[in-house]
Structure formats: C-alpha cells, structure tokens
Amino acid sequence: MNSRERILAAINHQQPDRVPIDLGAHGSSGLSFVAYHNLVRYLGMEHLPNQVHDVVQQLSQPPMELLDFFGADVLDVGRHFNQVPGYWHEIELLKGVPAQYPHWFKPEKQPDGSWLAPNKDGLFVGKMPFGATFFDQLIFPWKDGFPDDFSCFWEDSKKTVWGGMGFTPYDWMDEPNFWEMLREKTIDLRSKTNKALMLSVGCNLFENGTFIRRIDNFLMDLFLQPETVHRYLDSLLERHLDFLGKVCASVGDVVDILKFGDDLGTNTGPFFPAETYAEFFKPRHKQLTDYAKKHSSAHTMLHVCGGIYELIPELIEAGFEIINPVQISAINMEPQRLKREFGKELTFWGGGCDTKTILNNATPQQVKDHVKRNLEVFYNDGGFVFNQVHNIMPDVPPQNIVAMFEAVKEFGK
C-alpha cells in the first residue's frame, strides 16, 4: 500500500499493511516549536528549518524529510501555501530557540518578558507570558452578553486568538482568488505525493461560543438562556454551511479528510450531559457532516478532546467517522473499552501514546512498551491511525519521540 491507500483502508475498517501514521497533519497532532528544536538536533538534522505554522499553539510544521524519516502517511493541505518566497521571517520568542514565523505575525516583546501578538488590524489579541510557550486569548468580545444582532460575529471573532491569528491556508483568505488558489495548490500537492491529504475546516459550534463569550459564560448560557443560544447557533451554522460549501466546491474531490473541531470534554467527563449535546449541537453537526458527504468524497473527522465516552454514540449518529485525539488518560477512555464498543463504527485517530504522563516522563523503553500495548488493542481490523494524544509538548525528551515511532515501526515484526 502507499500512504493514501493505507490511511483510507484504516478509515474504511480494513486491515492496512502496517500501522498508518500522522505527525503534524493538523493542529492537534504536531510538535511544539521547542520539542521540534530539540528533536532535529538530537537526530542530527539541524539543517531543517523550524517553521511555526500555528502561532497560537506555537507548533512547528514538520518538513517532508522528517515526515519520511518517521513514516508519516498524511499531509496538511496548508503546508503547500507557505513555501513561497517571503512567507517566513525569523523571531526568537524563547531564548535559544530561533524559529521562522509567517510574515504577518509580528508580536511585540513587553518589559516583563511577555509577548503580545496583534491581529491584522493591529489589535493585541494574544499574550504569551514570560516562560510560556503558547499564546493565551486576551479578548472575549461578547463576555458581557450576546448582541441583539449576530451579524457582527465574524468581525468580532477577529478579536479572538483563533479568529485573529489564523493558520495556512486560511491566512490567505483575503486574496480575491483564494478558492481558485486552494484548488490549484491542492491538486498540485496531490500530484507530488502519495500521502493522504487533510484539510481542517473547523466549523466549531460549542467552541466558537467559548471563544467569543468565554467558556464559563457560554456553559451557563446553555442552561440559563437556551433560546438565545439556539438563535446564535443557527446563525453560526448558516455561516459554517456557506464556508463548507466553498470548501467542497473547491477541493471536495481532492482532499481525503475534512477535520472539524469541537472540544466537548474534560479529564473527568463531558462539559455537559449527552442530552445537552443532543439538543444544541448534534443536529447542527449532522447538517455539517451530511453536507460534506453529499458534496465531497472526503471523510469526516472531529477533533474532540477529553473524556467524551458518553457522547460517542451521539457523535457517531451525528455523522463523524473519525475522532481525534482519543484522550486515553481521561475517564472512561481506556483503549480496550473504546475499541470493543465503538471500533466497528469509528476510526480512532490518536490514542497511540499518552502525552500527559508517559511521553514526557517515562524512559524510552517504557514509552515503547506503552505504545505497543495500545497498538495491540487499536490496530486490529483497521479503524486506527497512529498519533500521540494531542501535540508533543516542550518538555518531551527527543529520545522519547524517537522511541515512540520506533515502537510503531517494530510493532508486528
């Protein structure tokens, strides 16, 4: 099998020839710029640039040489947009870790050592405190209450970190020919690789409420002013469907996976009961996945963090084929339970290595043993793509990253 065939076999619950691998194909499967810096030096690959494509989370885009070294099978479409002259410039946000950033990202260092990052309008929307390694959101535009008219949503969302500091390819959306460019570049990327292609489309419902209202407010809104929340979500869904329509028309026949996003869980369970998900979010998620399946050939992934066991049957009915990051350290998210109960209906994209305690603290041999135990559960009968649980953080030793991928390569031999 080539990489694309391997990924598609796994999604279709067929046994691939080996474990499919993702590293950095989306914003929850990658490497902190610090972890990347340490890794390429450990591997003797200092010639590889440290290009931070996700400036909010400070994630480095793995170069093709590194992806091939670890046997990765899937690519983010956005990477084909940022390899143009003048796109990158160098900044050293953390002493001793120089990196390249998109030309539009121009943070300003403060007297206390923190960094403030502006959106394209010059408004500071993110802050990286001294000693931190990612940007926190500074402004919650509707924290004092919903407006009467939701037409200001997109303009106000530019004041949030995710709306104000985008990532490729969407940092090109101001270009008048963006959708034609997206199609052209995605087809070109397809012609140059046999790896599967993923495009993140977001279309967040719950999370957009938390970004603009603040999470504590929006959680209360669900129970204290449900009618207003329904009106807001209807307005948001209309905008998402319009956006998704443009995505599908542009590259729906070219990309293999469309990644949606909505973190719905904590370490100790969902943010809210399954009944609340079913009332507010499930019908609207279903409209999004139905549209994607009708107007594209791509598979549907939902990035959804936390202990979401109680919500998984609802997510399946909502039309999601794949979930990520499969947070196996959260309550009720044990690999055996997930594979036994949902393995015939869902593809688990992640869950291969716990990043909360194992990848950062264990010995390389303990990492290997842990990964192989998880593979014994997840790999059989397809329905699994290897990925560590969420991004590789700055405190992860490079030898543990290497051990993790060595375990995948050794598995089954």
Short mmCIF file of C-alpha atoms in Angstrom, two decimals:
data_model
loop_
_atom_site.label_atom_id
_atom_site.label_comp_id
_atom_site.label_asym_id
_atom_site.label_seq_id
_atom_site.Cartn_x
_atom_site.Cartn_y
_atom_site.Cartn_z
CA MET A 1 0.00 0.00 0.00
CA ASN A 2 1.06 3.58 -0.49
CA SER A 3 0.35 6.12 2.24
CA ARG A 4 -3.01 7.28 0.91
CA GLU A 5 -4.23 3.71 0.43
CA ARG A 6 -3.09 2.88 3.96
CA ILE A 7 -4.98 5.78 5.52
CA LEU A 8 -8.14 5.10 3.52
CA ALA A 9 -8.03 1.40 4.36
CA ALA A 10 -7.88 2.24 8.06
CA ILE A 11 -10.81 4.66 7.79
CA ASN A 12 -12.80 2.01 5.92
CA HIS A 13 -12.07 -0.53 8.69
CA GLN A 14 -9.86 -2.67 6.51
CA GLN A 15 -6.56 -4.02 7.76
CA PRO A 16 -3.72 -1.93 6.27
CA ASP A 17 -0.28 -3.35 5.52
CA ARG A 18 1.18 -1.54 8.53
CA VAL A 19 0.13 0.99 11.15
CA PRO A 20 -0.78 4.30 9.45
CA ILE A 21 0.95 7.33 11.00
CA ASP A 22 0.14 11.00 11.38
CA LEU A 23 2.60 13.63 12.55
CA GLY A 24 1.57 17.25 12.25
CA ALA A 25 -1.17 16.96 9.62
CA HIS A 26 -3.40 19.17 11.76
CA GLY A 27 -3.25 21.42 14.79
CA SER A 28 -3.58 18.63 17.35
CA SER A 29 -1.09 16.07 16.05
CA GLY A 30 2.09 18.11 15.87
CA LEU A 31 5.16 19.33 17.66
CA SER A 32 5.77 22.33 19.89
CA PHE A 33 8.46 24.53 18.40
CA VAL A 34 10.63 23.70 21.42
CA ALA A 35 10.16 19.94 21.07
CA TYR A 36 10.89 20.23 17.35
CA HIS A 37 14.04 22.28 18.02
CA ASN A 38 15.33 19.63 20.40
CA LEU A 39 14.33 16.73 18.15
CA VAL A 40 16.06 17.82 14.96
CA ARG A 41 19.26 18.46 16.92
CA TYR A 42 19.05 15.06 18.55
CA LEU A 43 18.63 13.47 15.10
CA GLY A 44 21.46 15.48 13.54
CA MET A 45 19.00 17.30 11.26
CA GLU A 46 19.87 20.85 12.29
CA HIS A 47 19.61 21.89 8.64
CA LEU A 48 15.82 21.59 8.81
CA PRO A 49 14.06 24.92 9.40
CA ASN A 50 11.87 25.47 12.46
CA GLN A 51 8.78 26.93 10.77
CA VAL A 52 5.95 27.72 13.18
CA HIS A 53 2.76 27.40 11.13
CA ASP A 54 0.34 27.53 14.11
CA VAL A 55 1.29 30.68 16.00
CA VAL A 56 -1.34 30.32 18.73
CA GLN A 57 -0.14 26.91 19.88
CA GLN A 58 3.41 27.54 18.60
CA LEU A 59 3.53 24.37 16.53
CA SER A 60 6.25 23.64 14.01
CA GLN A 61 5.45 22.31 10.58
CA PRO A 62 7.38 19.03 10.16
CA PRO A 63 9.41 19.15 6.93
CA MET A 64 8.94 16.32 4.44
CA GLU A 65 12.36 14.92 5.35
CA LEU A 66 11.27 14.45 8.95
CA LEU A 67 7.86 13.04 7.96
CA ASP A 68 9.51 10.48 5.70
CA PHE A 69 12.02 9.61 8.44
CA PHE A 70 9.17 8.65 10.77
CA GLY A 71 6.97 7.14 8.04
CA ALA A 72 4.09 9.63 8.21
CA ASP A 73 1.23 8.99 5.80
CA VAL A 74 -0.82 12.19 5.73
CA LEU A 75 -0.23 15.86 4.95
CA ASP A 76 -1.93 19.13 5.82
CA VAL A 77 -3.02 20.97 2.67
CA GLY A 78 -1.97 24.27 4.24
CA ARG A 79 1.73 23.45 4.02
CA HIS A 80 1.59 23.93 0.25
CA PHE A 81 0.69 27.59 0.77
CA ASN A 82 3.57 28.67 2.96
CA GLN A 83 6.55 27.58 0.89
CA VAL A 84 6.66 30.76 -1.18
CA PRO A 85 9.40 33.40 -1.11
CA GLY A 86 8.92 35.97 1.62
CA TYR A 87 6.39 33.97 3.62
CA TRP A 88 8.66 33.36 6.64
CA HIS A 89 10.68 35.67 8.87
CA GLU A 90 12.77 34.80 11.91
CA ILE A 91 11.89 35.62 15.54
CA GLU A 92 13.28 34.28 18.80
CA LEU A 93 10.34 34.22 21.21
CA LEU A 94 12.15 31.89 23.59
CA LYS A 95 15.85 32.41 24.25
CA GLY A 96 17.92 29.83 22.42
CA VAL A 97 15.06 28.65 20.19
CA PRO A 98 15.08 30.72 16.99
CA ALA A 99 12.23 29.95 14.61
CA GLN A 100 10.58 31.19 11.45
CA TYR A 101 7.08 32.67 11.51
CA PRO A 102 4.53 33.80 8.91
CA HIS A 103 5.30 37.28 7.58
CA TRP A 104 2.11 38.70 9.10
CA PHE A 105 2.92 37.51 12.63
CA LYS A 106 4.61 40.44 14.37
CA PRO A 107 4.47 40.05 18.17
CA GLU A 108 5.88 42.75 20.42
CA LYS A 109 8.04 41.97 23.44
CA GLN A 110 6.98 43.63 26.69
CA PRO A 111 9.20 44.90 29.56
CA ASP A 112 8.21 41.89 31.70
CA GLY A 113 9.45 39.46 29.04
CA SER A 114 5.99 38.53 27.76
CA TRP A 115 4.92 38.85 24.14
CA LEU A 116 1.76 40.48 22.79
CA ALA A 117 0.51 39.46 19.36
CA PRO A 118 -1.74 41.65 17.20
CA ASN A 119 -4.33 40.61 14.66
CA LYS A 120 -4.23 42.07 11.17
CA ASP A 121 -5.96 45.22 12.42
CA GLY A 122 -3.19 45.85 14.96
CA LEU A 123 -5.29 44.91 17.99
CA PHE A 124 -3.46 42.81 20.57
CA VAL A 125 -5.45 39.58 20.80
CA GLY A 126 -2.93 37.13 22.27
CA LYS A 127 -0.36 37.09 25.05
CA MET A 128 2.48 34.68 25.71
CA PRO A 129 3.59 35.23 29.32
CA PHE A 130 7.27 35.09 30.18
CA GLY A 131 8.36 31.47 30.26
CA ALA A 132 5.25 30.21 28.44
CA THR A 133 5.24 28.53 25.04
CA PHE A 134 1.87 29.45 23.51
CA PHE A 135 -0.48 32.43 23.30
CA ASP A 136 -3.47 32.97 25.59
CA GLN A 137 -6.59 34.79 24.42
CA LEU A 138 -6.88 38.37 25.71
CA ILE A 139 -10.28 39.48 24.45
CA PHE A 140 -13.68 37.77 24.70
CA PRO A 141 -15.80 40.14 22.61
CA TRP A 142 -19.21 39.10 23.95
CA LYS A 143 -18.27 38.27 27.53
CA ASP A 144 -20.79 40.79 28.86
CA GLY A 145 -23.67 39.33 26.86
CA PHE A 146 -24.93 38.34 23.41
CA PRO A 147 -25.65 41.19 21.00
CA ASP A 148 -29.16 41.55 19.64
CA ASP A 149 -27.85 41.05 16.12
CA PHE A 150 -25.38 38.24 15.40
CA SER A 151 -24.27 39.71 12.07
CA CYS A 152 -21.20 41.16 13.80
CA PHE A 153 -19.91 37.68 14.70
CA TRP A 154 -17.16 37.30 12.10
CA GLU A 155 -15.86 40.80 12.62
CA ASP A 156 -15.87 40.36 16.40
CA SER A 157 -14.29 36.90 16.13
CA LYS A 158 -11.18 38.55 14.66
CA LYS A 159 -10.55 39.83 18.20
CA THR A 160 -10.09 36.25 19.46
CA VAL A 161 -6.81 34.40 19.09
CA TRP A 162 -8.21 31.83 16.66
CA GLY A 163 -10.07 34.37 14.59
CA GLY A 164 -7.28 36.93 14.69
CA MET A 165 -4.23 34.72 14.21
CA GLY A 166 -5.13 32.09 11.64
CA PHE A 167 -3.05 29.38 10.05
CA THR A 168 -2.46 28.25 6.50
CA PRO A 169 -4.21 28.04 4.18
CA TYR A 170 -6.77 30.41 5.71
CA ASP A 171 -4.33 33.24 6.31
CA TRP A 172 -4.64 33.69 2.52
CA MET A 173 -8.41 34.17 2.54
CA ASP A 174 -8.15 37.90 1.89
CA GLU A 175 -6.81 37.12 -1.57
CA PRO A 176 -9.60 37.66 -4.14
CA ASN A 177 -8.85 34.33 -5.86
CA PHE A 178 -8.39 32.29 -2.68
CA TRP A 179 -10.76 29.45 -3.56
CA GLU A 180 -9.29 29.02 -7.03
CA MET A 181 -5.83 29.11 -5.45
CA LEU A 182 -6.87 26.47 -2.89
CA ARG A 183 -7.97 24.12 -5.65
CA GLU A 184 -4.90 24.72 -7.77
CA LYS A 185 -2.44 24.19 -4.93
CA THR A 186 -4.26 21.16 -3.53
CA ILE A 187 -4.29 19.45 -6.92
CA ASP A 188 -0.62 20.29 -7.31
CA LEU A 189 0.16 18.80 -3.91
CA ARG A 190 -1.81 15.66 -4.78
CA SER A 191 0.27 15.27 -7.96
CA LYS A 192 3.51 15.41 -5.96
CA THR A 193 2.76 12.93 -3.17
CA ASN A 194 1.02 9.64 -2.48
CA LYS A 195 0.27 10.71 1.08
CA ALA A 196 -3.32 11.31 2.14
CA LEU A 197 -4.41 14.95 2.30
CA MET A 198 -6.24 16.59 5.19
CA LEU A 199 -7.89 19.99 5.36
CA SER A 200 -9.02 21.49 8.64
CA VAL A 201 -12.37 23.23 8.28
CA GLY A 202 -13.14 23.92 11.94
CA CYS A 203 -16.87 24.79 11.83
CA ASN A 204 -16.77 24.76 15.64
CA LEU A 205 -20.12 25.16 17.36
CA PHE A 206 -19.55 24.82 21.11
CA GLU A 207 -16.01 26.14 20.93
CA ASN A 208 -16.93 29.26 18.99
CA GLY A 209 -19.29 30.10 21.82
CA THR A 210 -16.47 29.72 24.32
CA PHE A 211 -14.11 31.82 22.21
CA ILE A 212 -16.46 34.75 21.93
CA ARG A 213 -18.43 34.54 25.21
CA ARG A 214 -15.74 32.89 27.39
CA ILE A 215 -16.19 29.29 28.46
CA ASP A 216 -17.75 29.91 31.87
CA ASN A 217 -20.36 32.25 30.39
CA PHE A 218 -21.22 30.01 27.46
CA LEU A 219 -21.63 26.92 29.63
CA MET A 220 -24.13 28.83 31.77
CA ASP A 221 -25.83 30.18 28.65
CA LEU A 222 -26.77 26.64 27.62
CA PHE A 223 -28.92 26.34 30.71
CA LEU A 224 -29.91 29.94 31.51
CA GLN A 225 -30.76 31.30 28.07
CA PRO A 226 -31.24 28.33 25.71
CA GLU A 227 -33.42 30.24 23.24
CA THR A 228 -30.68 32.80 22.66
CA VAL A 229 -28.10 30.05 22.25
CA HIS A 230 -30.26 28.33 19.65
CA ARG A 231 -30.58 31.58 17.70
CA TYR A 232 -26.84 32.12 17.91
CA LEU A 233 -26.06 28.56 16.80
CA ASP A 234 -28.49 28.83 13.89
CA SER A 235 -26.72 31.98 12.75
CA LEU A 236 -23.35 30.31 13.17
CA LEU A 237 -24.45 27.18 11.31
CA GLU A 238 -25.61 29.26 8.35
CA ARG A 239 -22.15 30.81 8.12
CA HIS A 240 -20.43 27.44 8.53
CA LEU A 241 -22.52 25.87 5.75
CA ASP A 242 -21.66 28.74 3.44
CA PHE A 243 -17.96 28.27 4.20
CA LEU A 244 -18.18 24.48 3.90
CA GLY A 245 -19.92 24.92 0.57
CA LYS A 246 -16.95 26.87 -0.75
CA VAL A 247 -14.52 24.25 0.63
CA CYS A 248 -16.37 21.36 -1.00
CA ALA A 249 -16.74 23.16 -4.32
CA SER A 250 -13.03 23.94 -4.31
CA VAL A 251 -11.37 20.73 -3.08
CA GLY A 252 -14.11 18.29 -2.07
CA ASP A 253 -12.99 15.89 -4.78
CA VAL A 254 -9.29 16.20 -3.94
CA VAL A 255 -8.80 16.01 -0.16
CA ASP A 256 -9.26 12.77 1.76
CA ILE A 257 -10.25 14.06 5.21
CA LEU A 258 -12.10 17.16 6.36
CA LYS A 259 -11.32 17.89 10.01
CA PHE A 260 -14.00 19.58 12.09
CA GLY A 261 -13.37 20.74 15.65
CA ASP A 262 -15.29 20.97 18.91
CA ASP A 263 -13.68 20.10 22.24
CA LEU A 264 -16.51 18.68 24.34
CA GLY A 265 -14.78 17.04 27.29
CA THR A 266 -12.56 17.42 30.32
CA ASN A 267 -10.34 14.89 32.10
CA THR A 268 -13.33 13.85 34.20
CA GLY A 269 -16.06 13.69 31.56
CA PRO A 270 -18.05 15.80 29.10
CA PHE A 271 -18.66 19.50 29.70
CA PHE A 272 -22.37 18.75 29.75
CA PRO A 273 -24.79 15.78 29.63
CA ALA A 274 -25.40 13.88 26.43
CA GLU A 275 -28.92 15.34 26.38
CA THR A 276 -27.46 18.84 26.16
CA TYR A 277 -25.22 17.82 23.27
CA ALA A 278 -28.23 16.22 21.56
CA GLU A 279 -30.30 19.39 21.93
CA PHE A 280 -27.82 22.06 20.91
CA PHE A 281 -25.04 20.55 18.85
CA LYS A 282 -25.87 17.14 17.41
CA PRO A 283 -28.49 18.30 14.86
CA ARG A 284 -26.18 21.04 13.62
CA HIS A 285 -23.16 18.72 13.48
CA LYS A 286 -25.34 16.34 11.46
CA GLN A 287 -26.15 19.07 8.95
CA LEU A 288 -22.44 19.78 8.53
CA THR A 289 -21.40 16.15 8.06
CA ASP A 290 -24.37 15.46 5.75
CA TYR A 291 -23.34 18.40 3.60
CA ALA A 292 -19.70 17.27 3.48
CA LYS A 293 -20.67 13.72 2.50
CA LYS A 294 -23.12 14.86 -0.16
CA HIS A 295 -20.83 17.44 -1.74
CA SER A 296 -17.39 15.84 -1.36
CA SER A 297 -15.63 12.48 -1.34
CA ALA A 298 -13.81 13.31 1.91
CA HIS A 299 -14.17 11.52 5.23
CA THR A 300 -15.30 13.43 8.31
CA MET A 301 -13.11 13.80 11.39
CA LEU A 302 -13.98 15.53 14.64
CA HIS A 303 -11.22 16.79 16.86
CA VAL A 304 -12.76 16.41 20.32
CA CYS A 305 -10.66 16.38 23.48
CA GLY A 306 -11.38 14.90 26.87
CA GLY A 307 -13.42 12.12 28.44
CA ILE A 308 -16.22 12.02 25.88
CA TYR A 309 -17.25 8.36 26.27
CA GLU A 310 -20.90 9.23 26.98
CA LEU A 311 -21.07 11.40 23.85
CA ILE A 312 -19.53 8.93 21.39
CA PRO A 313 -22.82 7.26 20.36
CA GLU A 314 -24.21 10.73 19.66
CA LEU A 315 -21.13 11.69 17.63
CA ILE A 316 -21.49 8.57 15.52
CA GLU A 317 -25.14 9.40 14.83
CA ALA A 318 -24.07 12.96 14.03
CA GLY A 319 -22.06 11.54 11.13
CA PHE A 320 -18.47 11.65 12.29
CA GLU A 321 -16.35 8.77 11.00
CA ILE A 322 -13.13 9.63 12.84
CA ILE A 323 -12.35 11.11 16.25
CA ASN A 324 -9.11 12.63 17.48
CA PRO A 325 -7.07 12.85 19.74
CA VAL A 326 -8.55 9.89 21.69
CA GLN A 327 -7.52 11.09 25.14
CA ILE A 328 -6.85 7.71 26.74
CA SER A 329 -5.84 9.23 30.09
CA ALA A 330 -9.33 10.72 30.60
CA ILE A 331 -12.13 8.95 32.41
CA ASN A 332 -13.76 6.01 30.59
CA MET A 333 -11.41 6.40 27.61
CA GLU A 334 -9.45 3.16 28.04
CA PRO A 335 -8.36 1.72 24.66
CA GLN A 336 -9.98 -1.68 25.32
CA ARG A 337 -13.34 -0.08 26.11
CA LEU A 338 -13.27 2.21 23.09
CA LYS A 339 -12.23 -0.45 20.61
CA ARG A 340 -14.70 -3.02 21.96
CA GLU A 341 -17.71 -0.70 21.98
CA PHE A 342 -17.08 1.59 19.04
CA GLY A 343 -14.31 0.05 16.94
CA LYS A 344 -16.62 -1.11 14.16
CA GLU A 345 -18.15 2.35 13.67
CA LEU A 346 -15.35 4.82 14.43
CA THR A 347 -11.77 5.29 13.37
CA PHE A 348 -9.57 6.26 16.31
CA TRP A 349 -7.04 8.81 15.07
CA GLY A 350 -4.79 9.08 18.10
CA GLY A 351 -4.59 7.40 21.47
CA GLY A 352 -1.30 5.81 20.48
CA CYS A 353 0.78 7.36 23.24
CA ASP A 354 -0.30 9.31 26.31
CA THR A 355 1.30 12.75 26.30
CA LYS A 356 0.09 13.70 29.77
CA THR A 357 2.39 11.41 31.79
CA ILE A 358 4.11 8.84 29.55
CA LEU A 359 5.74 10.60 26.62
CA ASN A 360 7.18 13.37 28.77
CA ASN A 361 8.15 11.42 31.92
CA ALA A 362 8.79 7.77 31.05
CA THR A 363 12.00 6.15 29.86
CA PRO A 364 12.33 5.34 26.14
CA GLN A 365 11.72 1.65 26.86
CA GLN A 366 8.63 2.46 28.90
CA VAL A 367 7.37 4.59 26.02
CA LYS A 368 7.89 1.69 23.62
CA ASP A 369 6.09 -0.77 25.87
CA HIS A 370 3.17 1.63 26.34
CA VAL A 371 2.82 2.26 22.60
CA LYS A 372 2.91 -1.42 21.72
CA ARG A 373 0.22 -2.23 24.31
CA ASN A 374 -2.02 0.40 22.74
CA LEU A 375 -1.32 -0.89 19.24
CA GLU A 376 -2.28 -4.43 20.32
CA VAL A 377 -5.73 -3.04 21.09
CA PHE A 378 -6.33 -0.41 18.43
CA TYR A 379 -4.66 -1.78 15.29
CA ASN A 380 -6.64 -4.94 14.55
CA ASP A 381 -9.38 -4.77 11.89
CA GLY A 382 -8.46 -1.24 10.81
CA GLY A 383 -10.14 1.79 12.28
CA PHE A 384 -6.92 3.26 13.67
CA VAL A 385 -4.33 5.85 12.66
CA PHE A 386 -1.37 6.25 14.98
CA ASN A 387 -0.93 9.62 16.58
CA GLN A 388 0.11 10.56 20.07
CA VAL A 389 -2.62 12.10 22.23
CA HIS A 390 -2.59 15.71 21.04
CA ASN A 391 0.57 17.75 20.41
CA ILE A 392 4.07 16.90 21.61
CA MET A 393 4.84 19.44 24.31
CA PRO A 394 8.12 21.27 25.05
CA ASP A 395 9.03 19.03 27.98
CA VAL A 396 9.12 15.81 25.92
CA PRO A 397 12.69 14.44 25.56
CA PRO A 398 13.62 13.86 21.91
CA GLN A 399 14.71 10.30 22.63
CA ASN A 400 11.16 9.54 23.74
CA ILE A 401 9.75 10.86 20.47
CA VAL A 402 12.13 8.60 18.57
CA ALA A 403 11.24 5.65 20.82
CA MET A 404 7.53 6.23 20.16
CA PHE A 405 7.91 5.98 16.41
CA GLU A 406 10.39 3.11 16.69
CA ALA A 407 7.74 1.18 18.61
CA VAL A 408 5.26 1.71 15.78
CA LYS A 409 7.82 0.51 13.23
CA GLU A 410 8.71 -2.53 15.34
CA PHE A 411 5.10 -3.49 16.02
CA GLY A 412 4.06 -6.69 14.31
CA LYS A 413 7.53 -7.66 13.16
#
